[in-house]
Amino acid sequence: LDALQAMNRQLRQRNNGKPSELDSVIESFELAFRMQNVLPSVMDLSSESAATKRLYGMEQAVSRDFGLQCLLARRLAESDVRFIQLTNDGWDHHGGLAKGLPNRCASIDKPIAGLLTDLRQRGLLEDTLIVWGGEFGRSPESGNRDGRDHNPNGFTMFLAGAGVKHGFRYGATDE
């Protein structure tokens, strides 16, 4: 790395010290190095207490996977990662709604509540914006008696943290 930096400095001198594409490349390489250097400690959950893991629902099979994502998101936020995306698939209930929806909700309810609670307790919710959303709104009916169709005219999302006004609703769908 030192040899590479020396070569980069020489190239910059030959370029009369003017900013160039090289500077952007150097910055991206340095960022990648910092990320690789920090990531192992962020991913090491051995310092997390059993109570914290319970807060995220990691003791329950139904919420363990998403709880892990939420806990890692908190650890990434603590490490000043600016954008973090979590994914939870399996919400396209065109059929099997009565059984599938309660299971999907159980997989995320405790982890997201844990994330919001933990961020608040650590003072991170003040400057962290949580944006929660899905691909489409849902209609209350379906061609299948036990499902819901897409509704492109209504989306349900929530925002939390970063000074977002509590309890605010915007818009409505028809009955």
PDB file of C-alpha atoms in Angstrom, residues 4-157:
ATOM      1  CA  LEU A   4       1.131   2.256  -4.330  1.00  0.00           C
ATOM      2  CA  GLN A   5       0.678   5.547  -2.487  1.00  0.00           C
ATOM      3  CA  ALA A   6       4.198   6.639  -3.488  1.00  0.00           C
ATOM      4  CA  MET A   7       3.406   5.884  -7.138  1.00  0.00           C
ATOM      5  CA  ASN A   8       0.151   7.827  -6.889  1.00  0.00           C
ATOM      6  CA  ARG A   9       1.984  10.840  -5.413  1.00  0.00           C
ATOM      7  CA  GLN A  10       4.531  10.712  -8.247  1.00  0.00           C
ATOM      8  CA  LEU A  11       1.764  10.638 -10.840  1.00  0.00           C
ATOM      9  CA  ARG A  12       0.031  13.571  -9.151  1.00  0.00           C
ATOM     10  CA  GLN A  13       3.313  15.559  -9.205  1.00  0.00           C
ATOM     11  CA  ARG A  14       3.702  14.861 -12.917  1.00  0.00           C
ATOM     12  CA  ASN A  15       0.166  16.200 -13.302  1.00  0.00           C
ATOM     13  CA  ASN A  16       1.302  19.445 -11.557  1.00  0.00           C
ATOM     14  CA  GLY A  17      -0.744  18.538  -8.485  1.00  0.00           C
ATOM     15  CA  LYS A  18      -4.037  19.104 -10.310  1.00  0.00           C
ATOM     16  CA  PRO A  19      -7.017  16.988  -9.220  1.00  0.00           C
ATOM     17  CA  SER A  20      -7.695  14.173 -11.636  1.00  0.00           C
ATOM     18  CA  GLU A  21      -9.613  10.937 -12.000  1.00  0.00           C
ATOM     19  CA  LEU A  22      -6.731   9.379 -10.084  1.00  0.00           C
ATOM     20  CA  ASP A  23      -7.807  11.254  -6.952  1.00  0.00           C
ATOM     21  CA  SER A  24     -11.280   9.716  -7.167  1.00  0.00           C
ATOM     22  CA  VAL A  25      -9.792   6.261  -7.662  1.00  0.00           C
ATOM     23  CA  ILE A  26      -7.478   6.750  -4.681  1.00  0.00           C
ATOM     24  CA  GLU A  27     -10.415   7.872  -2.520  1.00  0.00           C
ATOM     25  CA  SER A  28     -12.492   4.830  -3.533  1.00  0.00           C
ATOM     26  CA  PHE A  29      -9.590   2.454  -2.794  1.00  0.00           C
ATOM     27  CA  GLU A  30      -9.039   4.081   0.596  1.00  0.00           C
ATOM     28  CA  LEU A  31     -12.739   3.810   1.408  1.00  0.00           C
ATOM     29  CA  ALA A  32     -12.740   0.136   0.403  1.00  0.00           C
ATOM     30  CA  PHE A  33      -9.719  -0.477   2.623  1.00  0.00           C
ATOM     31  CA  ARG A  34     -11.357   1.243   5.607  1.00  0.00           C
ATOM     32  CA  MET A  35     -14.535  -0.786   5.047  1.00  0.00           C
ATOM     33  CA  GLN A  36     -12.603  -4.065   4.869  1.00  0.00           C
ATOM     34  CA  ASN A  37     -10.629  -3.108   7.936  1.00  0.00           C
ATOM     35  CA  VAL A  38     -13.690  -2.260  10.073  1.00  0.00           C
ATOM     36  CA  LEU A  39     -16.178  -4.871   8.866  1.00  0.00           C
ATOM     37  CA  PRO A  40     -14.853  -7.855  10.865  1.00  0.00           C
ATOM     38  CA  SER A  41     -15.371  -6.000  14.152  1.00  0.00           C
ATOM     39  CA  VAL A  42     -18.849  -4.837  13.084  1.00  0.00           C
ATOM     40  CA  MET A  43     -19.847  -8.402  12.204  1.00  0.00           C
ATOM     41  CA  ASP A  44     -18.500  -9.843  15.478  1.00  0.00           C
ATOM     42  CA  LEU A  45     -21.519 -10.121  17.759  1.00  0.00           C
ATOM     43  CA  SER A  46     -19.637 -11.694  20.669  1.00  0.00           C
ATOM     44  CA  SER A  47     -19.739  -8.393  22.575  1.00  0.00           C
ATOM     45  CA  GLU A  48     -23.529  -8.154  22.317  1.00  0.00           C
ATOM     46  CA  SER A  49     -25.405  -9.155  25.460  1.00  0.00           C
ATOM     47  CA  ALA A  50     -28.065 -11.856  25.594  1.00  0.00           C
ATOM     48  CA  ALA A  51     -30.560  -9.095  26.481  1.00  0.00           C
ATOM     49  CA  THR A  52     -29.704  -7.185  23.310  1.00  0.00           C
ATOM     50  CA  LYS A  53     -30.086 -10.317  21.198  1.00  0.00           C
ATOM     51  CA  ARG A  54     -33.482 -10.940  22.854  1.00  0.00           C
ATOM     52  CA  LEU A  55     -34.467  -7.330  22.120  1.00  0.00           C
ATOM     53  CA  TYR A  56     -34.019  -8.119  18.421  1.00  0.00           C
ATOM     54  CA  GLY A  57     -35.888 -11.436  18.631  1.00  0.00           C
ATOM     55  CA  MET A  58     -32.819 -13.533  17.905  1.00  0.00           C
ATOM     56  CA  GLU A  59     -33.798 -16.204  20.437  1.00  0.00           C
ATOM     57  CA  GLN A  60     -36.890 -17.087  18.391  1.00  0.00           C
ATOM     58  CA  ALA A  61     -36.581 -19.038  15.159  1.00  0.00           C
ATOM     59  CA  VAL A  62     -39.287 -16.977  13.419  1.00  0.00           C
ATOM     60  CA  SER A  63     -37.471 -13.653  13.936  1.00  0.00           C
ATOM     61  CA  ARG A  64     -33.824 -14.756  14.192  1.00  0.00           C
ATOM     62  CA  ASP A  65     -32.769 -13.947  10.617  1.00  0.00           C
ATOM     63  CA  PHE A  66     -34.336 -10.503  10.420  1.00  0.00           C
ATOM     64  CA  GLY A  67     -33.271  -9.802  14.004  1.00  0.00           C
ATOM     65  CA  LEU A  68     -29.677 -10.427  12.935  1.00  0.00           C
ATOM     66  CA  GLN A  69     -30.092  -8.010  10.016  1.00  0.00           C
ATOM     67  CA  CYS A  70     -31.496  -5.334  12.332  1.00  0.00           C
ATOM     68  CA  LEU A  71     -28.742  -5.793  14.910  1.00  0.00           C
ATOM     69  CA  LEU A  72     -26.092  -5.573  12.203  1.00  0.00           C
ATOM     70  CA  ALA A  73     -27.810  -2.447  10.870  1.00  0.00           C
ATOM     71  CA  ARG A  74     -27.467  -0.839  14.294  1.00  0.00           C
ATOM     72  CA  ARG A  75     -23.795  -1.799  14.423  1.00  0.00           C
ATOM     73  CA  LEU A  76     -23.249  -0.388  10.916  1.00  0.00           C
ATOM     74  CA  ALA A  77     -24.991   2.856  11.936  1.00  0.00           C
ATOM     75  CA  GLU A  78     -22.684   3.063  14.963  1.00  0.00           C
ATOM     76  CA  SER A  79     -19.762   2.734  12.548  1.00  0.00           C
ATOM     77  CA  ASP A  80     -21.035   5.729  10.552  1.00  0.00           C
ATOM     78  CA  VAL A  81     -22.231   3.751   7.534  1.00  0.00           C
ATOM     79  CA  ARG A  82     -24.409   6.274   5.719  1.00  0.00           C
ATOM     80  CA  PHE A  83     -26.842   3.983   3.885  1.00  0.00           C
ATOM     81  CA  ILE A  84     -28.033   0.583   5.099  1.00  0.00           C
ATOM     82  CA  GLN A  85     -30.669  -1.522   3.367  1.00  0.00           C
ATOM     83  CA  LEU A  86     -32.443  -4.506   4.904  1.00  0.00           C
ATOM     84  CA  THR A  87     -34.582  -6.934   2.934  1.00  0.00           C
ATOM     85  CA  ASN A  88     -37.319  -9.268   4.092  1.00  0.00           C
ATOM     86  CA  ASP A  89     -38.929 -11.293   1.320  1.00  0.00           C
ATOM     87  CA  GLY A  90     -42.085 -13.390   1.256  1.00  0.00           C
ATOM     88  CA  TRP A  91     -44.799 -10.729   1.478  1.00  0.00           C
ATOM     89  CA  ASP A  92     -46.512 -11.370  -1.864  1.00  0.00           C
ATOM     90  CA  HIS A  93     -49.611 -13.032  -0.410  1.00  0.00           C
ATOM     91  CA  HIS A  94     -51.779 -13.656  -3.450  1.00  0.00           C
ATOM     92  CA  GLY A  95     -52.716 -16.870  -1.653  1.00  0.00           C
ATOM     93  CA  GLY A  96     -52.233 -18.361   1.807  1.00  0.00           C
ATOM     94  CA  LEU A  97     -52.845 -15.000   3.483  1.00  0.00           C
ATOM     95  CA  ALA A  98     -54.487 -16.314   6.652  1.00  0.00           C
ATOM     96  CA  LYS A  99     -51.454 -18.433   7.514  1.00  0.00           C
ATOM     97  CA  GLY A 100     -48.655 -16.553   5.741  1.00  0.00           C
ATOM     98  CA  LEU A 101     -49.275 -12.976   6.871  1.00  0.00           C
ATOM     99  CA  PRO A 102     -49.151 -13.649  10.636  1.00  0.00           C
ATOM    100  CA  ASN A 103     -45.895 -15.581  10.146  1.00  0.00           C
ATOM    101  CA  ARG A 104     -44.316 -12.760   8.089  1.00  0.00           C
ATOM    102  CA  CYS A 105     -45.398 -10.191  10.687  1.00  0.00           C
ATOM    103  CA  ALA A 106     -43.945 -12.309  13.498  1.00  0.00           C
ATOM    104  CA  SER A 107     -40.640 -12.420  11.628  1.00  0.00           C
ATOM    105  CA  ILE A 108     -40.232  -8.618  11.640  1.00  0.00           C
ATOM    106  CA  ASP A 109     -42.265  -7.134  14.510  1.00  0.00           C
ATOM    107  CA  LYS A 110     -39.807  -7.755  17.335  1.00  0.00           C
ATOM    108  CA  PRO A 111     -36.650  -7.045  15.300  1.00  0.00           C
ATOM    109  CA  ILE A 112     -37.841  -3.668  13.977  1.00  0.00           C
ATOM    110  CA  ALA A 113     -39.141  -2.660  17.418  1.00  0.00           C
ATOM    111  CA  GLY A 114     -35.787  -3.725  18.840  1.00  0.00           C
ATOM    112  CA  LEU A 115     -33.885  -1.684  16.256  1.00  0.00           C
ATOM    113  CA  LEU A 116     -35.920   1.451  16.933  1.00  0.00           C
ATOM    114  CA  THR A 117     -35.609   0.984  20.706  1.00  0.00           C
ATOM    115  CA  ASP A 118     -31.878   0.319  20.541  1.00  0.00           C
ATOM    116  CA  LEU A 119     -31.191   3.274  18.232  1.00  0.00           C
ATOM    117  CA  ARG A 120     -33.177   5.545  20.559  1.00  0.00           C
ATOM    118  CA  GLN A 121     -31.388   4.287  23.692  1.00  0.00           C
ATOM    119  CA  ARG A 122     -28.000   4.876  22.059  1.00  0.00           C
ATOM    120  CA  GLY A 123     -28.887   8.361  20.819  1.00  0.00           C
ATOM    121  CA  LEU A 124     -28.634   7.252  17.185  1.00  0.00           C
ATOM    122  CA  LEU A 125     -32.303   7.686  16.252  1.00  0.00           C
ATOM    123  CA  GLU A 126     -31.939  11.468  16.358  1.00  0.00           C
ATOM    124  CA  ASP A 127     -29.890  11.509  13.155  1.00  0.00           C
ATOM    125  CA  THR A 128     -30.840   8.170  11.608  1.00  0.00           C
ATOM    126  CA  LEU A 129     -33.771   8.103   9.195  1.00  0.00           C
ATOM    127  CA  ILE A 130     -35.633   4.802   8.996  1.00  0.00           C
ATOM    128  CA  VAL A 131     -37.647   4.371   5.770  1.00  0.00           C
ATOM    129  CA  TRP A 132     -39.859   1.295   5.714  1.00  0.00           C
ATOM    130  CA  GLY A 133     -41.765   0.301   2.612  1.00  0.00           C
ATOM    131  CA  GLY A 134     -42.728  -2.355   0.147  1.00  0.00           C
ATOM    132  CA  GLU A 135     -43.225  -2.825  -3.552  1.00  0.00           C
ATOM    133  CA  PHE A 136     -46.977  -2.105  -3.776  1.00  0.00           C
ATOM    134  CA  GLY A 137     -49.987  -1.255  -1.739  1.00  0.00           C
ATOM    135  CA  ARG A 138     -52.454  -4.091  -1.262  1.00  0.00           C
ATOM    136  CA  SER A 139     -56.121  -4.429  -2.039  1.00  0.00           C
ATOM    137  CA  PRO A 140     -58.425  -6.092   0.485  1.00  0.00           C
ATOM    138  CA  GLU A 141     -59.551  -8.640  -2.092  1.00  0.00           C
ATOM    139  CA  SER A 142     -58.151 -11.131  -4.553  1.00  0.00           C
ATOM    140  CA  GLY A 143     -59.380 -13.559  -7.151  1.00  0.00           C
ATOM    141  CA  ASN A 144     -58.242 -16.077  -4.532  1.00  0.00           C
ATOM    142  CA  ARG A 145     -60.349 -16.066  -1.344  1.00  0.00           C
ATOM    143  CA  ASP A 146     -57.239 -16.282   0.826  1.00  0.00           C
ATOM    144  CA  GLY A 147     -55.057 -13.557  -0.703  1.00  0.00           C
ATOM    145  CA  ARG A 148     -54.660  -9.936  -1.739  1.00  0.00           C
ATOM    146  CA  ASP A 149     -53.882  -8.321  -5.070  1.00  0.00           C
ATOM    147  CA  HIS A 150     -51.583  -5.411  -5.812  1.00  0.00           C
ATOM    148  CA  ASN A 151     -52.938  -1.886  -5.456  1.00  0.00           C
ATOM    149  CA  PRO A 152     -50.678   0.550  -7.324  1.00  0.00           C
ATOM    150  CA  ASN A 153     -52.747   3.502  -6.039  1.00  0.00           C
ATOM    151  CA  GLY A 154     -51.844   3.091  -2.385  1.00  0.00           C
ATOM    152  CA  PHE A 155     -48.604   2.358  -0.591  1.00  0.00           C
ATOM    153  CA  THR A 156     -48.048   1.873   3.112  1.00  0.00           C
ATOM    154  CA  MET A 157     -44.737   3.158   4.413  1.00  0.00           C
TER     155      MET A 157
END
